[in-house]
Amino acid sequence: MRTLKLGTSTLEVPVVAVGCFRIHSLDKKEAERFVHTALENGANFFDHADFYGGGTCEEIFADAIRMNDDIRESIILQSKCGIRKGMYDFSKEHILSSVDGILKRLKTDYLDILLLHRPDALAEPDEVADAFDKLESSGKVRHFGVSNHNPMQIQLLKKSVKQPIITNQLQLSITNATMISSGINVNMENASAVNRDDSVLDFCRLHDITIQPWSPFQYGFFEGVFLGNEKFPELNRKIDDIAEKYEVRNTTIALAWLLRHPANMQPVIGTMNLSRLKDCIKASDIRLTREEWYEIYRAAGNVLP
Ligand SMILES: NC(=O)c1ccc[n+]([C@@H]2O[C@H](COP(=O)([O-])OP(=O)(O)OC[C@H]3O[C@@H](n4cnc5c(N)ncnc54)[C@H](OP(=O)(O)O)[C@@H]3O)[C@@H](O)[C@H]2O)c1
């Protein structure tokens, strides 16, 4: 699979990341087949979070991949912390204890990347910095990033945190593309002009922070998949036409749309289906034309001024 450099780091990663949020829907055998099919197809970057499946997703993954030193060196592991029941928590104590739990469940002694999952209103940047320093110096975490953060929140963290923030994982799909459409509709009176994220897309590009789009096939907040969905007839017609031209499935084209953006993003996919996993990986070989990219953008109801 094609690779990219994650943020300002030297970490070379596949352009498609495998999300493990739904791995607890598989039985032991299915989970083994899933992770090994991913590896055989060059998808060796796995995204986790301490709270996926209440921690069981990390355990199921470690068992399925049969974690040992050789396997560990051949994969890239990212996990997240900071979400607790009914609250967010970026306290030093919580970050440190979360990472210990993650490492135990993943059966490893280090994470390649740790992300702060969702902004904590009570976050103290100095405390986060202390936690990151401890995690880095102990070798438990090699790189750091955030998720669902806006530019000011990242700047605030960076006031204290000395490690580079190399990724920002954000919700982004063809049908959930306000971070793109607000940049196209600057200063217009239409709804698409509403800037909901403080121009996070351009901020991340400016600061070499790799955006990892999450839920690349969903519309709304986990409302469902837009592909093959009768709520999006024009979009599906357009994607199907383009898929036919490239002789691939609709899944491949939907992901190729994100990969065509010059921000050089690394989408995090969530399928647990082997054939869809391969369709996603194929997107790495397809470069949509400018015309195709804008046709898909408009067919989803996104507007140009
Ligand atoms: N940072 C955050 O706040 C955050 C939030 C949510 C998720 N995430 C990360 O992002 C990853 C992806 O999220 P997601 O699972 O919501 O993303 P997704 O890839 O948009 O959705 C995957 C789901 O859609 C289904 N699906 C149905 N038809 C599909 C098709 N044609 N192509 C692809 N999928 C299809 C899949 O079912 P099948 O399994 O049957 O294919 C699966 O249940 C997660 O695993 C997690 O790592 C991060």
Coordinates of C-alpha atoms and ligand atoms in Angstrom, one line a residue:
M1 CA 0.0 0.0 0.0
R2 CA 1.1 3.6 -0.6
T3 CA 2.5 5.2 2.5
L4 CA 2.8 8.7 4.0
K5 CA 4.9 10.3 6.7
L6 CA 2.9 10.9 9.8
G7 CA 3.0 14.6 10.7
T8 CA 6.6 15.9 11.3
S9 CA 7.8 12.4 12.4
T10 CA 9.8 10.0 10.4
L11 CA 7.1 7.4 10.9
E12 CA 6.2 6.0 7.4
V13 CA 2.6 4.6 7.6
P14 CA 0.1 3.1 5.1
V15 CA -2.4 5.7 3.8
V16 CA -5.3 3.6 5.1
A17 CA -5.4 2.9 8.8
V18 CA -7.4 0.0 10.2
G19 CA -9.8 1.0 13.0
C20 CA -10.5 -1.6 15.7
F21 CA -13.6 0.0 17.3
R22 CA -15.8 -2.8 15.9
I23 CA -13.5 -5.8 16.3
H24 CA -15.5 -7.1 19.3
S25 CA -18.3 -8.0 16.9
L26 CA -16.0 -10.8 15.6
D27 CA -15.4 -14.2 17.2
K28 CA -11.9 -15.4 17.8
K29 CA -11.4 -17.1 14.4
E30 CA -12.9 -14.2 12.5
A31 CA -10.7 -11.7 14.4
E32 CA -7.6 -13.7 13.5
R33 CA -8.6 -13.8 9.8
F34 CA -9.3 -10.1 9.8
V35 CA -6.0 -8.9 11.3
H36 CA -4.0 -11.4 9.2
T37 CA -5.8 -10.4 6.0
A38 CA -5.0 -6.8 6.8
L39 CA -1.3 -7.6 7.3
E40 CA -1.1 -9.6 4.1
N41 CA -2.5 -6.6 2.2
G42 CA 0.0 -4.1 3.7
A43 CA -2.4 -2.6 6.3
N44 CA -0.2 -2.7 9.3
F45 CA -1.5 0.4 11.1
F46 CA -4.1 -0.3 13.7
D47 CA -6.1 2.3 15.5
H48 CA -7.5 1.6 19.0
A49 CA -8.9 3.4 22.1
D50 CA -8.9 2.4 25.7
F51 CA -12.7 2.5 25.8
Y52 CA -13.5 0.6 22.6
G53 CA -15.6 -2.3 23.8
G54 CA -14.7 -1.3 27.4
G55 CA -11.1 -2.4 26.6
T56 CA -12.0 -5.7 25.1
C57 CA -11.2 -4.5 21.5
E58 CA -7.5 -4.1 22.4
E59 CA -7.5 -7.6 24.1
I60 CA -9.2 -9.3 21.1
F61 CA -6.8 -7.6 18.7
A62 CA -3.7 -8.7 20.7
D63 CA -4.9 -12.3 20.8
A64 CA -5.9 -12.3 17.2
I65 CA -2.6 -11.0 16.0
R66 CA -0.8 -13.4 18.4
M67 CA 1.3 -10.6 19.8
N68 CA 5.0 -11.3 20.2
D69 CA 8.2 -9.3 19.7
D70 CA 8.5 -10.0 15.9
I71 CA 4.8 -9.2 15.2
R72 CA 5.1 -6.0 17.4
E73 CA 8.0 -4.7 15.3
S74 CA 6.1 -5.2 12.1
I75 CA 3.0 -3.2 13.0
I76 CA 2.2 0.3 14.0
L77 CA -0.1 0.7 17.1
Q78 CA -2.1 3.8 17.9
S79 CA -4.4 4.1 20.8
K80 CA -6.3 6.9 22.6
C81 CA -7.2 7.9 26.1
G82 CA -9.2 10.6 27.9
I83 CA -12.8 9.4 27.6
R84 CA -14.4 8.2 30.8
K85 CA -18.0 7.4 31.6
G86 CA -19.8 10.8 31.7
M87 CA -16.7 12.9 31.4
Y88 CA -13.4 13.6 29.7
D89 CA -10.1 13.3 31.6
F90 CA -6.7 14.6 30.6
S91 CA -5.3 14.6 34.1
K92 CA -1.8 13.4 34.4
E93 CA -2.9 10.5 36.6
H94 CA -5.6 9.4 34.2
I95 CA -3.3 9.6 31.1
L96 CA -0.6 7.6 32.8
S97 CA -2.9 4.9 34.2
S98 CA -4.8 4.6 30.9
V99 CA -1.5 4.0 29.0
D100 CA -0.6 1.3 31.4
G101 CA -3.9 -0.4 30.8
I102 CA -3.6 -0.1 27.1
L103 CA -0.1 -1.6 27.0
K104 CA -1.3 -4.5 29.2
R105 CA -4.3 -5.2 27.0
L106 CA -2.3 -4.9 23.8
K107 CA 0.4 -7.1 25.2
T108 CA 3.2 -4.7 24.3
D109 CA 5.5 -2.4 26.1
Y110 CA 5.1 0.6 23.8
L111 CA 2.6 2.5 21.7
D112 CA 3.8 4.1 18.4
I113 CA 1.2 6.9 18.9
L114 CA -1.0 8.0 21.7
L115 CA -3.9 10.4 21.0
L116 CA -5.9 12.5 23.4
H117 CA -9.4 11.3 22.4
R118 CA -11.8 14.2 22.9
P119 CA -11.1 17.7 24.4
D120 CA -11.4 17.8 28.1
A121 CA -12.9 21.1 29.3
L122 CA -10.8 20.8 32.5
A123 CA -7.6 20.0 30.7
E124 CA -4.4 21.6 32.2
P125 CA -1.7 21.7 29.5
D126 CA 1.1 21.6 32.1
E127 CA -0.3 18.3 33.4
V128 CA -0.6 16.9 29.9
A129 CA 3.0 17.9 29.3
D130 CA 4.1 16.1 32.4
A131 CA 2.3 13.0 31.4
F132 CA 3.7 13.1 27.9
D133 CA 7.3 13.6 29.2
K134 CA 7.0 10.7 31.5
L135 CA 5.5 8.4 28.8
E136 CA 8.2 9.5 26.3
S137 CA 11.2 9.1 28.7
S138 CA 10.0 5.7 29.9
G139 CA 9.7 4.5 26.3
K140 CA 6.0 3.7 26.7
V141 CA 4.9 6.1 23.9
R142 CA 6.9 7.2 20.9
H143 CA 4.7 9.8 19.3
F144 CA 1.7 12.0 20.4
G145 CA -1.4 13.3 18.7
V146 CA -4.9 14.4 19.4
S147 CA -8.4 13.6 18.2
N148 CA -11.4 15.9 17.7
H149 CA -9.4 19.0 18.6
N150 CA -9.7 22.5 17.0
P151 CA -6.7 24.7 16.2
M152 CA -6.8 26.8 19.4
Q153 CA -7.0 23.7 21.6
I154 CA -3.9 22.3 19.9
Q155 CA -2.1 25.7 20.3
L156 CA -3.0 25.7 24.0
L157 CA -1.6 22.2 24.5
K158 CA 1.5 23.2 22.6
K159 CA 2.2 26.0 25.0
S160 CA 3.3 23.3 27.5
V161 CA 3.7 20.1 25.5
K162 CA 7.2 19.9 23.9
Q163 CA 6.6 16.8 21.7
P164 CA 5.2 17.4 18.2
I165 CA 1.5 16.8 17.8
I166 CA 1.6 14.6 14.7
T167 CA -2.0 13.7 14.1
N168 CA -5.5 15.0 14.6
Q169 CA -8.2 12.4 14.1
L170 CA -11.5 14.1 13.0
Q171 CA -14.9 13.0 11.7
L172 CA -14.8 13.4 7.9
S173 CA -16.6 11.8 5.0
I174 CA -18.1 12.9 1.7
T175 CA -21.4 13.5 3.5
N176 CA -19.8 15.0 6.6
A177 CA -17.4 17.4 5.0
T178 CA -18.1 20.8 6.7
M179 CA -14.3 21.3 7.2
I180 CA -14.0 21.3 3.4
S181 CA -17.2 23.1 2.4
S182 CA -16.7 25.9 4.8
G183 CA -13.4 26.6 3.2
I184 CA -15.1 26.7 -0.2
N185 CA -17.9 29.0 0.9
V186 CA -15.9 31.6 2.8
N187 CA -18.0 34.6 4.0
M188 CA -21.1 33.5 2.1
E189 CA -24.6 33.7 3.7
N190 CA -25.4 30.0 3.1
A191 CA -25.2 27.3 5.8
S192 CA -22.1 25.8 4.2
A193 CA -20.1 28.9 5.1
V194 CA -20.5 28.2 8.8
N195 CA -17.0 27.4 10.1
R196 CA -17.5 24.9 12.8
D197 CA -13.9 24.0 13.5
D198 CA -11.8 27.1 13.3
S199 CA -10.4 26.1 10.0
V200 CA -8.8 22.9 11.4
L201 CA -8.1 21.5 7.9
D202 CA -5.8 24.4 6.9
F203 CA -4.3 24.6 10.4
C204 CA -3.3 21.0 10.3
R205 CA -1.8 21.4 6.8
L206 CA 0.1 24.5 7.9
H207 CA 1.5 22.7 10.9
D208 CA 2.2 19.4 9.3
I209 CA -0.4 17.5 11.4
T210 CA -1.8 14.5 9.6
I211 CA -5.6 14.4 9.6
Q212 CA -7.0 11.0 10.2
P213 CA -10.7 11.0 9.0
W214 CA -12.8 8.7 11.2
S215 CA -16.1 7.1 10.0
P216 CA -15.2 7.7 6.4
F217 CA -18.4 5.9 5.2
Q218 CA -20.9 7.2 7.7
Y219 CA -23.4 10.0 7.5
G220 CA -24.5 11.9 10.7
F221 CA -23.1 10.7 13.9
F222 CA -23.2 6.9 13.3
E223 CA -26.5 7.1 11.6
G224 CA -25.5 4.7 8.9
V225 CA -23.5 4.2 5.7
F226 CA -24.2 6.5 2.8
L227 CA -23.1 3.9 0.2
G228 CA -26.0 2.1 -1.3
N229 CA -28.3 4.2 0.8
E230 CA -31.6 5.5 -0.8
K231 CA -31.2 8.8 1.2
F232 CA -28.3 9.7 -1.2
P233 CA -29.5 8.7 -4.7
E234 CA -27.4 11.2 -6.7
L235 CA -24.3 10.6 -4.7
N236 CA -24.6 6.8 -5.2
R237 CA -25.2 7.2 -8.9
K238 CA -22.1 9.3 -9.3
I239 CA -19.9 7.0 -7.2
D240 CA -21.2 3.9 -9.0
D241 CA -20.4 5.5 -12.4
I242 CA -16.9 6.4 -11.4
A243 CA -16.5 3.0 -9.8
E244 CA -17.4 1.4 -13.1
K245 CA -14.9 3.5 -14.9
Y246 CA -12.0 2.4 -12.6
E247 CA -13.4 -1.2 -12.4
V248 CA -13.6 -1.1 -8.6
R249 CA -16.4 -1.1 -6.0
N250 CA -18.1 2.0 -4.6
T251 CA -16.3 1.6 -1.3
T252 CA -13.0 2.1 -3.1
I253 CA -14.1 5.3 -4.7
A254 CA -15.6 6.8 -1.5
L255 CA -12.2 6.3 0.2
A256 CA -10.3 7.5 -2.9
W257 CA -12.2 10.8 -2.6
L258 CA -10.6 11.5 0.8
L259 CA -7.2 10.3 -0.4
R260 CA -7.3 12.7 -3.3
H261 CA -7.3 15.8 -1.0
P262 CA -3.9 17.4 -1.0
A263 CA -3.8 17.4 2.9
N264 CA -2.4 13.9 2.5
M265 CA -4.8 12.4 5.0
Q266 CA -4.8 8.9 6.5
P267 CA -8.5 7.7 6.8
V268 CA -9.3 5.2 9.6
I269 CA -11.7 2.6 8.2
G270 CA -14.0 0.6 10.4
T271 CA -15.1 -2.4 8.3
M272 CA -14.7 -5.9 9.7
N273 CA -15.6 -7.4 6.4
L274 CA -12.6 -9.0 4.5
S275 CA -13.7 -8.1 1.0
R276 CA -14.6 -4.5 2.0
L277 CA -11.2 -4.3 3.7
K278 CA -9.5 -5.1 0.5
D279 CA -11.7 -2.6 -1.4
C280 CA -10.6 0.1 1.0
I281 CA -6.9 -0.8 0.5
K282 CA -7.4 -0.6 -3.3
A283 CA -8.2 3.1 -2.9
S284 CA -4.5 3.7 -2.3
D285 CA -3.9 3.0 -6.1
I286 CA -6.6 5.3 -7.4
R287 CA -6.2 9.0 -8.0
L288 CA -9.4 10.7 -8.9
T289 CA -9.4 13.6 -11.4
R290 CA -10.2 17.1 -10.2
E291 CA -13.5 16.8 -12.1
E292 CA -14.4 13.5 -10.4
W293 CA -13.6 14.9 -7.0
Y294 CA -15.8 17.9 -7.4
E295 CA -18.6 15.9 -9.0
I296 CA -18.7 13.6 -6.0
Y297 CA -18.5 16.6 -3.6
R298 CA -21.6 18.2 -5.4
A299 CA -23.5 15.0 -5.7
A300 CA -23.6 14.7 -1.9
G301 CA -25.4 18.0 -1.7
N302 CA -22.3 20.0 -0.9
V303 CA -22.4 23.4 -2.5
L304 CA -20.2 25.7 -4.5
P305 CA -20.9 29.5 -4.1
Ligands
LIG1 N1 -11.5 9.6 17.2 C1 -12.8 9.3 17.3 O1 -13.5 10.1 18.0 C2 -13.4 8.2 16.6 C3 -14.8 8.0 16.5 C4 -15.3 6.9 15.8 C5 -14.4 6.0 15.2 N2 -13.1 6.2 15.3 C6 -12.1 5.3 14.6 O2 -12.5 5.3 13.2 C7 -12.7 3.9 12.8 C8 -13.7 3.9 11.8 O3 -15.0 4.3 12.3 P1 -16.3 3.6 11.7 O4 -16.3 2.2 12.0 O5 -17.5 4.4 12.2 O6 -16.1 3.9 10.2 P2 -16.7 3.5 8.8 O7 -15.6 2.8 8.1 O8 -17.3 4.7 8.2 O9 -17.9 2.5 9.1 C9 -17.7 1.1 9.2 C10 -19.0 0.4 9.3 O10 -19.8 0.6 8.2 C11 -20.2 -0.7 7.7 N3 -20.3 -0.7 6.2 C12 -21.4 -1.0 5.5 N4 -21.2 -0.9 4.2 C13 -19.9 -0.5 4.0 C14 -19.2 -0.2 2.9 N5 -19.6 -0.3 1.7 N6 -17.9 0.2 3.1 C15 -17.4 0.4 4.3 N7 -18.1 0.1 5.5 C16 -19.4 -0.3 5.3 C17 -19.2 -1.6 8.2 O11 -19.8 -2.9 8.2 P3 -18.9 -4.2 7.8 O12 -18.0 -4.5 9.0 O13 -20.0 -5.2 7.6 O14 -18.2 -3.9 6.5 C18 -18.9 -1.1 9.6 O15 -19.9 -1.5 10.5 C19 -13.0 3.2 14.1 O16 -12.7 1.8 14.0 C20 -12.2 3.9 15.1 O17 -10.9 3.3 15.1 C21 -12.6 7.3 15.9

